[in-house]
Coordinates of N, CA and C in Angstrom, one line a residue:
Chain A
D1 N 9.2 -13.0 -5.1 CA 7.8 -13.5 -4.9 C 7.5 -13.2 -3.4
S2 N 6.3 -12.5 -3.2 CA 5.9 -12.2 -1.8 C 5.2 -13.3 -1.1
G3 N 4.8 -14.3 -1.8 CA 4.0 -15.4 -1.2 C 2.5 -15.1 -1.2
V4 N 2.1 -13.9 -1.7 CA 0.7 -13.6 -1.8 C 0.3 -13.8 -3.2
T5 N -0.8 -14.6 -3.4 CA -1.2 -15.0 -4.7 C -2.5 -14.3 -5.1
Q6 N -2.6 -13.7 -6.2 CA -3.8 -13.0 -6.7 C -4.2 -13.6 -8.0
T7 N -5.5 -13.8 -8.2 CA -6.0 -14.3 -9.5 C -7.3 -13.6 -9.8
P8 N -7.6 -13.3 -11.1 CA -6.7 -13.4 -12.2 C -5.8 -12.2 -12.3
K9 N -4.8 -12.2 -13.2 CA -3.9 -11.1 -13.3 C -4.6 -10.0 -14.1
H10 N -5.4 -10.3 -15.1 CA -6.1 -9.4 -15.9 C -7.6 -9.8 -16.0
L11 N -8.4 -8.7 -16.0 CA -9.9 -9.0 -16.1 C -10.5 -7.9 -17.0
I12 N -11.1 -8.2 -18.1 CA -11.8 -7.3 -18.9 C -13.3 -7.6 -18.9
T13 N -14.1 -6.6 -18.6 CA -15.5 -6.8 -18.5 C -16.3 -5.6 -19.0
A14 N -17.6 -5.6 -18.9 CA -18.4 -4.5 -19.4 C -19.1 -3.9 -18.2
T15 N -19.5 -2.6 -18.5 CA -20.3 -1.9 -17.4 C -21.5 -2.7 -17.0
G16 N -21.8 -2.6 -15.7 CA -23.0 -3.3 -15.2 C -22.7 -4.7 -14.8
Q17 N -21.6 -5.3 -15.1 CA -21.3 -6.7 -14.8 C -20.7 -6.8 -13.4
R18 N -20.5 -8.1 -13.0 CA -20.0 -8.4 -11.6 C -18.8 -9.3 -11.8
V19 N -17.8 -9.0 -11.0 CA -16.5 -9.8 -11.1 C -16.1 -10.2 -9.7
T20 N -15.3 -11.2 -9.6 CA -14.7 -11.7 -8.3 C -13.2 -11.8 -8.4
L21 N -12.5 -11.1 -7.5 CA -11.1 -11.2 -7.4 C -10.7 -12.0 -6.2
R22 N -9.7 -12.8 -6.4 CA -9.3 -13.8 -5.4 C -7.9 -13.6 -4.9
C23 N -7.7 -13.8 -3.6 CA -6.4 -13.6 -3.0 C -6.1 -14.7 -2.0
S24 N -4.9 -15.3 -2.1 CA -4.4 -16.2 -1.0 C -3.2 -15.6 -0.3
P25 N -3.3 -15.4 1.0 CA -2.3 -14.7 1.8 C -1.0 -15.6 1.9
R26 N 0.0 -15.0 2.4 CA 1.2 -15.8 2.7 C 0.9 -16.8 3.8
S27 N 1.6 -17.9 3.8 CA 1.4 -18.9 4.8 C 1.7 -18.3 6.2
G28 N 0.7 -18.5 7.1 CA 0.9 -18.0 8.4 C 0.3 -16.6 8.6
D29 N 0.0 -15.9 7.6 CA -0.6 -14.5 7.7 C -2.1 -14.7 7.9
L30 N -2.6 -13.9 8.9 CA -4.1 -14.0 9.2 C -4.9 -12.8 8.7
S31 N -4.2 -11.7 8.3 CA -4.9 -10.6 7.8 C -4.7 -10.5 6.3
V32 N -5.8 -10.1 5.7 CA -5.8 -9.8 4.3 C -6.4 -8.4 4.1
Y33 N -5.7 -7.6 3.2 CA -6.1 -6.2 2.9 C -6.4 -6.1 1.4
W34 N -7.4 -5.3 1.1 CA -7.6 -5.0 -0.3 C -7.4 -3.5 -0.6
Y35 N -6.6 -3.2 -1.6 CA -6.3 -1.8 -2.0 C -6.6 -1.6 -3.5
Q36 N -7.1 -0.4 -3.8 CA -7.3 -0.1 -5.2 C -6.3 1.0 -5.6
Q37 N -5.6 0.7 -6.7 CA -4.6 1.7 -7.2 C -5.0 2.2 -8.5
S38 N -5.2 3.5 -8.6 CA -5.5 4.2 -9.9 C -4.4 5.3 -10.0
L39 N -4.3 5.8 -11.3 CA -3.2 6.6 -11.6 C -3.1 7.9 -10.7
D40 N -4.2 8.5 -10.5 CA -4.2 9.8 -9.7 C -4.5 9.7 -8.3
Q41 N -4.8 8.5 -7.8 CA -5.2 8.4 -6.4 C -4.3 7.5 -5.5
G42 N -3.3 7.0 -6.1 CA -2.4 6.2 -5.3 C -3.0 4.9 -4.8
L43 N -2.7 4.5 -3.6 CA -3.2 3.2 -3.1 C -4.3 3.6 -2.1
Q44 N -5.5 3.2 -2.4 CA -6.7 3.5 -1.6 C -7.1 2.2 -0.9
F45 N -7.1 2.3 0.5 CA -7.5 1.2 1.3 C -9.0 0.9 1.1
L46 N -9.4 -0.3 0.9 CA -10.8 -0.7 0.8 C -11.3 -1.4 2.0
I47 N -10.6 -2.5 2.4 CA -11.1 -3.3 3.5 C -10.1 -4.3 4.0
Q48 N -10.2 -4.7 5.3 CA -9.3 -5.6 5.9 C -10.1 -6.7 6.6
Y49 N -9.6 -8.0 6.4 CA -10.2 -9.1 7.2 C -9.0 -9.7 8.0
Y50 N -9.4 -10.1 9.2 CA -8.5 -10.8 10.1 C -9.1 -12.0 10.6
N51 N -8.5 -13.1 10.3 CA -8.9 -14.5 10.7 C -10.4 -14.7 10.5
G52 N -10.9 -14.2 9.3 CA -12.3 -14.5 8.9 C -13.3 -13.4 9.3
E53 N -12.8 -12.4 10.1 CA -13.7 -11.4 10.5 C -13.3 -10.0 9.8
E54 N -14.3 -9.2 9.5 CA -14.0 -7.9 9.0 C -13.3 -7.1 10.1
R55 N -12.1 -6.5 9.9 CA -11.4 -5.8 10.9 C -11.4 -4.2 10.7
A56 N -11.3 -3.8 9.5 CA -11.3 -2.4 9.2 C -11.9 -2.1 7.8
K57 N -12.6 -1.0 7.7 CA -13.2 -0.6 6.4 C -12.7 0.7 6.0
G58 N -12.3 0.9 4.8 CA -11.9 2.1 4.2 C -12.9 2.7 3.3
N59 N -12.4 3.2 2.2 CA -13.3 3.8 1.2 C -13.9 2.8 0.2
I60 N -14.6 1.8 0.7 CA -15.1 0.8 -0.1 C -16.6 1.2 -0.5
L61 N -16.9 1.1 -1.8 CA -18.2 1.4 -2.2 C -19.2 0.3 -1.8
E62 N -20.5 0.7 -1.7 CA -21.5 -0.3 -1.4 C -21.6 -1.4 -2.4
R63 N -21.2 -1.1 -3.7 CA -21.3 -2.1 -4.7 C -20.2 -3.1 -4.6
F64 N -19.3 -2.9 -3.7 CA -18.2 -3.8 -3.5 C -18.4 -4.5 -2.2
S65 N -18.0 -5.8 -2.2 CA -18.0 -6.5 -0.9 C -16.9 -7.5 -0.9
A66 N -16.5 -8.0 0.3 CA -15.4 -8.9 0.4 C -15.7 -9.9 1.5
Q67 N -15.0 -11.0 1.5 CA -15.1 -12.0 2.6 C -13.8 -12.7 2.7
Q68 N -13.5 -13.3 3.9 CA -12.4 -14.2 4.1 C -12.9 -15.5 4.5
F69 N -12.4 -16.5 3.9 CA -12.9 -17.9 4.1 C -12.1 -18.6 5.2
P70 N -12.6 -19.7 5.7 CA -11.9 -20.5 6.8 C -10.4 -20.8 6.4
D71 N -10.2 -21.0 5.1 CA -8.8 -21.3 4.8 C -7.9 -20.0 4.6
L72 N -8.5 -18.9 4.9 CA -7.9 -17.6 5.0 C -7.8 -16.9 3.6
H73 N -8.2 -17.6 2.5 CA -8.2 -16.8 1.3 C -9.3 -15.8 1.3
S74 N -9.2 -14.8 0.5 CA -10.2 -13.8 0.4 C -10.7 -13.5 -1.0
E75 N -11.9 -13.1 -1.1 CA -12.5 -12.7 -2.4 C -13.0 -11.3 -2.3
L76 N -12.8 -10.5 -3.3 CA -13.4 -9.2 -3.4 C -14.4 -9.2 -4.6
N77 N -15.6 -8.9 -4.3 CA -16.7 -8.9 -5.3 C -17.0 -7.5 -5.7
L78 N -17.0 -7.2 -7.0 CA -17.3 -5.9 -7.5 C -18.5 -6.0 -8.4
S79 N -19.6 -5.3 -8.1 CA -20.8 -5.4 -8.9 C -21.2 -4.1 -9.5
S80 N -22.2 -4.2 -10.4 CA -22.7 -3.0 -11.1 C -21.5 -2.1 -11.6
L81 N -20.6 -2.8 -12.3 CA -19.3 -2.1 -12.6 C -19.5 -0.9 -13.4
E82 N -18.7 0.2 -13.1 CA -18.7 1.4 -13.9 C -17.3 1.6 -14.5
L83 N -17.2 2.5 -15.5 CA -16.0 2.8 -16.1 C -14.9 3.2 -15.1
G84 N -15.3 3.9 -14.1 CA -14.4 4.4 -13.1 C -13.9 3.4 -12.2
D85 N -14.4 2.2 -12.2 CA -13.9 1.1 -11.4 C -12.6 0.5 -12.0
S86 N -12.3 0.9 -13.2 CA -11.1 0.3 -13.8 C -9.9 0.8 -13.0
A87 N -9.1 -0.2 -12.6 CA -8.0 0.1 -11.7 C -7.2 -1.2 -11.5
L88 N -6.1 -1.0 -10.8 CA -5.3 -2.2 -10.3 C -5.7 -2.5 -8.9
Y89 N -6.1 -3.7 -8.6 CA -6.6 -4.1 -7.3 C -5.5 -5.0 -6.7
F90 N -5.0 -4.5 -5.6 CA -4.0 -5.3 -4.8 C -4.6 -5.9 -3.6
C91 N -4.1 -7.1 -3.3 CA -4.3 -7.7 -2.1 C -3.0 -7.7 -1.3
A92 N -3.1 -7.6 0.0 CA -1.8 -7.7 0.8 C -2.2 -8.5 2.0
S93 N -1.1 -9.1 2.7 CA -1.4 -9.8 3.9 C -0.3 -9.5 4.9
S94 N -0.7 -9.7 6.2 CA 0.2 -9.5 7.3 C -0.1 -10.6 8.4
V95 N 0.8 -10.7 9.3 CA 0.6 -11.7 10.3 C -0.4 -11.3 11.3
G96 N -0.3 -10.1 11.9 CA -1.2 -9.7 12.9 C -2.5 -8.9 12.5
Q97 N -3.2 -8.4 13.4 CA -4.5 -7.8 13.1 C -4.3 -6.3 12.8
N98 N -3.1 -5.7 13.1 CA -2.8 -4.3 12.8 C -2.0 -4.3 11.5
P99 N -2.2 -3.3 10.6 CA -1.4 -3.2 9.4 C 0.0 -2.9 9.7
E100 N 0.9 -3.9 9.5 CA 2.3 -3.7 9.7 C 3.0 -4.7 8.8
K101 N 4.1 -4.2 8.1 CA 4.9 -5.1 7.2 C 4.0 -5.9 6.3
L102 N 3.2 -5.2 5.5 CA 2.3 -5.8 4.5 C 3.1 -6.3 3.4
F103 N 2.7 -7.5 2.9 CA 3.2 -8.1 1.7 C 2.1 -8.1 0.6
F104 N 2.5 -7.5 -0.5 CA 1.5 -7.3 -1.6 C 1.5 -8.5 -2.6
G105 N 0.4 -8.8 -3.1 CA 0.3 -9.6 -4.3 C 0.6 -8.9 -5.6
S106 N 0.6 -9.5 -6.7 CA 1.0 -8.9 -7.9 C -0.2 -8.1 -8.6
G107 N -1.3 -8.2 -8.0 CA -2.5 -7.4 -8.4 C -3.3 -8.0 -9.5
T108 N -4.5 -7.5 -9.6 CA -5.5 -7.8 -10.7 C -5.8 -6.5 -11.4
Q109 N -5.5 -6.4 -12.7 CA -5.8 -5.3 -13.5 C -7.2 -5.4 -14.1
L110 N -8.1 -4.6 -13.6 CA -9.5 -4.6 -14.0 C -9.7 -3.5 -15.0
S111 N -10.3 -3.9 -16.2 CA -10.6 -2.9 -17.2 C -12.1 -3.1 -17.5
V112 N -12.9 -2.0 -17.2 CA -14.3 -2.0 -17.5 C -14.6 -1.2 -18.7
L113 N -15.1 -1.9 -19.7 CA -15.3 -1.2 -21.0 C -16.8 -0.8 -21.3
Chain B
G1 N -10.4 11.0 9.3 CA -9.3 10.0 9.1 C -8.0 10.7 8.9
E2 N -7.0 9.9 8.6 CA -5.6 10.4 8.3 C -5.5 10.9 6.9
N3 N -4.7 11.9 6.8 CA -4.3 12.5 5.5 C -2.8 12.5 5.3
V4 N -2.3 11.9 4.3 CA -0.9 11.9 4.1 C -0.5 12.6 2.8
E5 N 0.3 13.7 2.9 CA 0.7 14.4 1.8 C 2.2 14.0 1.5
Q6 N 2.5 13.8 0.2 CA 3.8 13.4 -0.2 C 4.4 14.3 -1.3
H7 N 5.7 14.7 -1.1 CA 6.3 15.6 -2.0 C 7.8 15.2 -2.2
P8 N 8.3 15.4 -3.4 CA 7.6 15.8 -4.6 C 6.9 14.7 -5.3
S9 N 6.1 14.9 -6.3 CA 5.5 13.9 -7.1 C 6.4 13.2 -8.1
T10 N 7.4 14.0 -8.6 CA 8.4 13.4 -9.4 C 9.8 14.0 -9.0
L11 N 10.8 13.2 -9.1 CA 12.1 13.6 -8.7 C 13.2 12.9 -9.6
S12 N 14.0 13.7 -10.2 CA 15.1 13.2 -11.1 C 16.4 13.5 -10.4
V13 N 17.3 12.5 -10.3 CA 18.6 12.8 -9.7 C 19.7 12.1 -10.6
Q14 N 20.9 12.6 -10.5 CA 22.0 11.9 -11.2 C 22.5 10.7 -10.4
E15 N 22.9 9.7 -11.0 CA 23.4 8.5 -10.4 C 24.5 8.9 -9.4
G16 N 24.4 8.4 -8.2 CA 25.4 8.8 -7.2 C 25.0 9.9 -6.2
D17 N 24.0 10.7 -6.7 CA 23.5 11.8 -5.8 C 22.5 11.2 -4.8
S18 N 22.1 12.0 -3.9 CA 21.1 11.6 -2.9 C 19.7 12.1 -3.3
A19 N 18.7 11.4 -2.8 CA 17.3 11.7 -3.1 C 16.6 11.8 -1.7
V20 N 15.7 12.8 -1.6 CA 14.9 12.9 -0.4 C 13.5 13.1 -0.8
I21 N 12.6 12.3 -0.1 CA 11.2 12.4 -0.3 C 10.5 12.7 1.0
K22 N 9.6 13.6 1.0 CA 9.0 14.0 2.3 C 7.5 13.8 2.4
C23 N 7.1 13.4 3.5 CA 5.6 13.2 3.8 C 5.2 13.9 5.1
T24 N 4.0 14.4 5.0 CA 3.4 14.9 6.3 C 2.1 14.2 6.5
Y25 N 1.8 14.1 7.8 CA 0.5 13.4 8.2 C -0.3 14.3 9.1
S26 N -1.5 14.0 9.2 CA -2.4 14.9 10.0 C -2.8 14.4 11.4
D27 N -2.8 13.1 11.6 CA -3.3 12.6 12.9 C -2.1 12.4 13.8
S28 N -2.0 13.1 14.9 CA -0.9 13.0 15.8 C -0.8 11.7 16.5
A29 N -1.9 10.9 16.5 CA -1.9 9.6 17.1 C -1.3 8.5 16.2
S30 N -1.0 8.8 14.9 CA -0.4 7.8 14.0 C 0.9 7.4 14.6
N31 N 1.2 6.0 14.5 CA 2.3 5.5 15.3 C 3.3 4.6 14.5
Y32 N 3.0 4.4 13.2 CA 3.9 3.6 12.4 C 3.9 4.1 11.0
F33 N 5.1 4.2 10.4 CA 5.3 4.9 9.1 C 6.2 4.0 8.2
P34 N 5.6 3.3 7.3 CA 6.4 2.5 6.4 C 6.6 3.2 5.0
W35 N 7.6 2.7 4.3 CA 7.8 3.2 3.0 C 7.9 2.0 2.0
Y36 N 7.2 2.1 0.9 CA 7.1 1.1 -0.1 C 7.7 1.5 -1.4
K37 N 8.3 0.6 -2.1 CA 8.9 0.9 -3.4 C 8.1 0.1 -4.4
Q38 N 7.7 0.7 -5.5 CA 7.0 0.0 -6.6 C 7.7 0.2 -7.9
E39 N 8.3 -0.8 -8.4 CA 8.9 -0.7 -9.7 C 7.9 -0.9 -10.8
L40 N 8.1 -0.4 -11.9 CA 7.2 -0.4 -13.0 C 6.6 -1.8 -13.3
G41 N 5.2 -1.9 -13.2 CA 4.6 -3.1 -13.4 C 4.7 -4.1 -12.3
K42 N 5.2 -3.7 -11.2 CA 5.4 -4.7 -10.1 C 4.6 -4.3 -8.9
R43 N 4.6 -5.2 -7.9 CA 3.9 -4.9 -6.7 C 4.6 -4.0 -5.7
P44 N 4.0 -3.3 -4.9 CA 4.7 -2.5 -3.8 C 5.4 -3.4 -2.9
Q45 N 6.6 -3.0 -2.5 CA 7.4 -3.8 -1.6 C 7.9 -2.9 -0.5
L46 N 7.8 -3.4 0.8 CA 8.3 -2.6 1.9 C 9.8 -2.5 1.9
I47 N 10.3 -1.3 2.0 CA 11.8 -1.1 2.0 C 12.3 -0.7 3.4
I48 N 11.5 0.0 4.2 CA 11.9 0.4 5.5 C 10.7 0.9 6.2
D49 N 10.7 0.8 7.5 CA 9.6 1.4 8.3 C 10.1 1.9 9.7
I50 N 9.3 2.7 10.3 CA 9.8 3.3 11.6 C 8.5 3.5 12.4
R51 N 8.8 3.3 13.7 CA 7.7 3.5 14.7 C 7.8 4.9 15.3
S52 N 6.7 5.3 16.0 CA 6.7 6.7 16.5 C 7.6 6.9 17.6
N53 N 8.2 5.9 18.3 CA 9.1 6.1 19.4 C 10.5 6.1 19.0
V54 N 10.8 6.2 17.6 CA 12.1 6.2 17.1 C 12.2 7.4 16.2
G55 N 13.4 8.1 16.2 CA 13.5 9.3 15.4 C 14.2 9.1 14.1
E56 N 15.0 8.0 14.0 CA 15.7 7.7 12.7 C 16.0 6.2 12.6
K57 N 16.0 5.8 11.4 CA 16.3 4.4 11.2 C 17.1 4.2 9.9
K58 N 18.1 3.4 9.8 CA 18.9 3.3 8.6 C 19.0 1.8 8.2
D59 N 19.1 1.6 6.9 CA 19.3 0.3 6.4 C 20.2 0.5 5.1
Q60 N 21.4 0.4 5.2 CA 22.4 0.5 4.1 C 22.2 1.9 3.5
R61 N 21.8 2.0 2.3 CA 21.8 3.4 1.7 C 20.5 4.1 1.9
I62 N 19.6 3.5 2.7 CA 18.3 4.1 2.9 C 18.1 4.4 4.4
A63 N 17.5 5.6 4.6 CA 17.3 6.0 6.0 C 15.9 6.7 6.0
V64 N 15.3 6.7 7.1 CA 14.0 7.4 7.3 C 14.1 8.2 8.6
T65 N 13.6 9.4 8.6 CA 13.6 10.3 9.8 C 12.2 10.6 10.1
L66 N 11.9 10.8 11.4 CA 10.6 11.1 11.8 C 10.6 12.3 12.8
N67 N 9.8 13.3 12.5 CA 9.6 14.5 13.4 C 8.2 14.5 13.8
K68 N 7.9 13.9 15.1 CA 6.6 13.8 15.5 C 5.9 15.2 15.8
T69 N 6.8 16.1 16.3 CA 6.2 17.5 16.6 C 5.7 18.1 15.4
A70 N 6.5 18.0 14.3 CA 6.0 18.7 13.0 C 5.2 17.7 12.2
K71 N 5.0 16.5 12.6 CA 4.2 15.5 11.9 C 4.7 15.3 10.5
H72 N 6.0 15.1 10.3 CA 6.5 14.8 9.0 C 7.6 13.8 9.1
F73 N 7.8 13.0 8.1 CA 8.8 12.0 8.0 C 9.4 12.0 6.6
S74 N 10.6 11.6 6.5 CA 11.3 11.6 5.2 C 12.1 10.4 4.9
L75 N 12.2 10.1 3.6 CA 13.0 9.0 3.1 C 14.3 9.6 2.5
H76 N 15.4 9.0 2.8 CA 16.7 9.5 2.3 C 17.4 8.3 1.6
I77 N 17.7 8.5 0.3 CA 18.4 7.5 -0.4 C 19.8 8.1 -0.8
T78 N 20.9 7.5 -0.4 CA 22.2 8.0 -0.7 C 22.8 7.1 -1.8
E79 N 23.8 7.7 -2.5 CA 24.5 7.0 -3.6 C 23.5 6.3 -4.5
T80 N 22.6 7.1 -5.1 CA 21.5 6.5 -5.9 C 22.1 5.7 -7.1
Q81 N 21.3 4.6 -7.4 CA 21.7 3.8 -8.5 C 20.5 3.7 -9.5
P82 N 20.7 3.3 -10.7 CA 19.6 3.2 -11.7 C 18.5 2.3 -11.2
E83 N 18.9 1.2 -10.4 CA 17.8 0.3 -9.9 C 17.0 0.9 -8.8
D84 N 17.3 2.1 -8.3 CA 16.5 2.8 -7.4 C 15.3 3.5 -8.1
S85 N 15.3 3.6 -9.4 CA 14.3 4.2 -10.1 C 13.0 3.4 -9.9
A86 N 12.0 4.1 -9.4 CA 10.7 3.4 -9.0 C 9.8 4.5 -8.5
V87 N 8.5 4.1 -8.2 CA 7.6 5.0 -7.4 C 7.7 4.6 -5.9
Y88 N 7.9 5.6 -5.1 CA 8.0 5.4 -3.7 C 6.7 5.9 -3.0
F89 N 6.2 5.1 -2.1 CA 5.0 5.5 -1.3 C 5.3 5.6 0.1
C90 N 4.9 6.6 0.8 CA 5.0 6.7 2.2 C 3.6 6.3 2.8
A91 N 3.5 6.0 4.0 CA 2.2 5.7 4.6 C 2.2 5.9 6.1
A92 N 1.1 6.2 6.7 CA 1.0 6.4 8.1 C -0.2 5.5 8.6
R93 N 0.1 4.9 9.8 CA -0.9 4.1 10.4 C -1.6 4.8 11.5
Y94 N -2.9 4.9 11.4 CA -3.7 5.6 12.5 C -4.8 4.8 13.0
S95 N -5.3 5.2 14.1 CA -6.4 4.4 14.7 C -7.7 5.1 14.4
G96 N -8.7 4.4 13.9 CA -10.0 4.9 13.6 C -11.1 3.9 13.8
A97 N -12.1 4.2 14.6 CA -13.2 3.3 14.8 C -12.8 2.0 15.4
G98 N -11.8 2.0 16.3 CA -11.4 0.8 17.0 C -10.5 -0.1 16.3
S99 N -10.0 0.3 15.1 CA -9.0 -0.5 14.4 C -8.0 0.5 13.8
Y100 N -6.9 -0.1 13.3 CA -5.8 0.7 12.6 C -6.0 0.6 11.1
Q101 N -5.6 1.7 10.5 CA -5.6 1.7 9.0 C -4.3 2.3 8.5
L102 N -3.9 1.9 7.4 CA -2.7 2.5 6.7 C -3.2 3.4 5.6
T103 N -2.8 4.6 5.7 CA -3.1 5.6 4.6 C -1.8 5.9 3.9
F104 N -1.9 5.8 2.6 CA -0.7 6.0 1.7 C -0.7 7.4 1.1
G105 N 0.5 7.9 0.9 CA 0.6 9.1 0.1 C 0.4 8.7 -1.4
K106 N 0.4 9.8 -2.2 CA 0.1 9.5 -3.6 C 1.4 9.1 -4.5
G107 N 2.5 9.0 -3.8 CA 3.7 8.5 -4.5 C 4.6 9.5 -5.1
T108 N 5.9 9.1 -5.2 CA 6.9 9.9 -5.8 C 7.6 9.1 -6.8
K109 N 7.6 9.5 -8.1 CA 8.3 8.8 -9.1 C 9.8 9.3 -9.1
L110 N 10.7 8.4 -8.8 CA 12.1 8.7 -8.7 C 12.8 8.2 -10.0
S111 N 13.5 9.0 -10.7 CA 14.2 8.6 -11.8 C 15.7 8.9 -11.5
V112 N 16.5 7.9 -11.6 CA 18.0 8.0 -11.4 C 18.6 8.0 -12.8
I113 N 19.3 9.1 -13.2 CA 19.9 9.2 -14.5 C 21.3 8.7 -14.5
P114 N 21.6 7.7 -15.3 CA 23.0 7.2 -15.3 C 24.0 8.2 -15.8

């Protein structure tokens, strides 16, 4: 167990809908990262928050947004969902503001039908 | 941004043999190179990492080498065991727009045949 908690484990929804993925980092970690994993693209970096502030942005679509709350948990919001958004979404956390020694959660499998 | 190429995409070895996975990166300013192992249906887990000021690092049966001039780094697993079967991802950390990002390779599926 990495200490990073993600909920829900599975999510099935329809095109056009909106979903929220939740992540609680390891105790003491201030950074939260979101990654999207699909079969042919590996791990794609979406966004990072450090101590409540956006720290780095990757290939995140405008339909996606995230935030980190004062208790350091983070939520990833995916809206106007398309079939191609179906993927495994991982959250990871680390102590510092630079990505190093990331601990990953168990992921949320999103299926858009 | 950074581009990380990983080869091979699949690798099969006999138990007890060695396995080598290679990655190249594009940004010469990248300074940190971790390797993650992802077993089927599980989360990626860090197995070893190396900084740009070090040429080689070992941890039991696993070693990573870095060639900054050629911009490539490799994972070496010796005396492979069936439990080494997994997908391995390399990554490179680079600086972009005032912050650091980790870019991952597309993974290598390693199968160790008993």
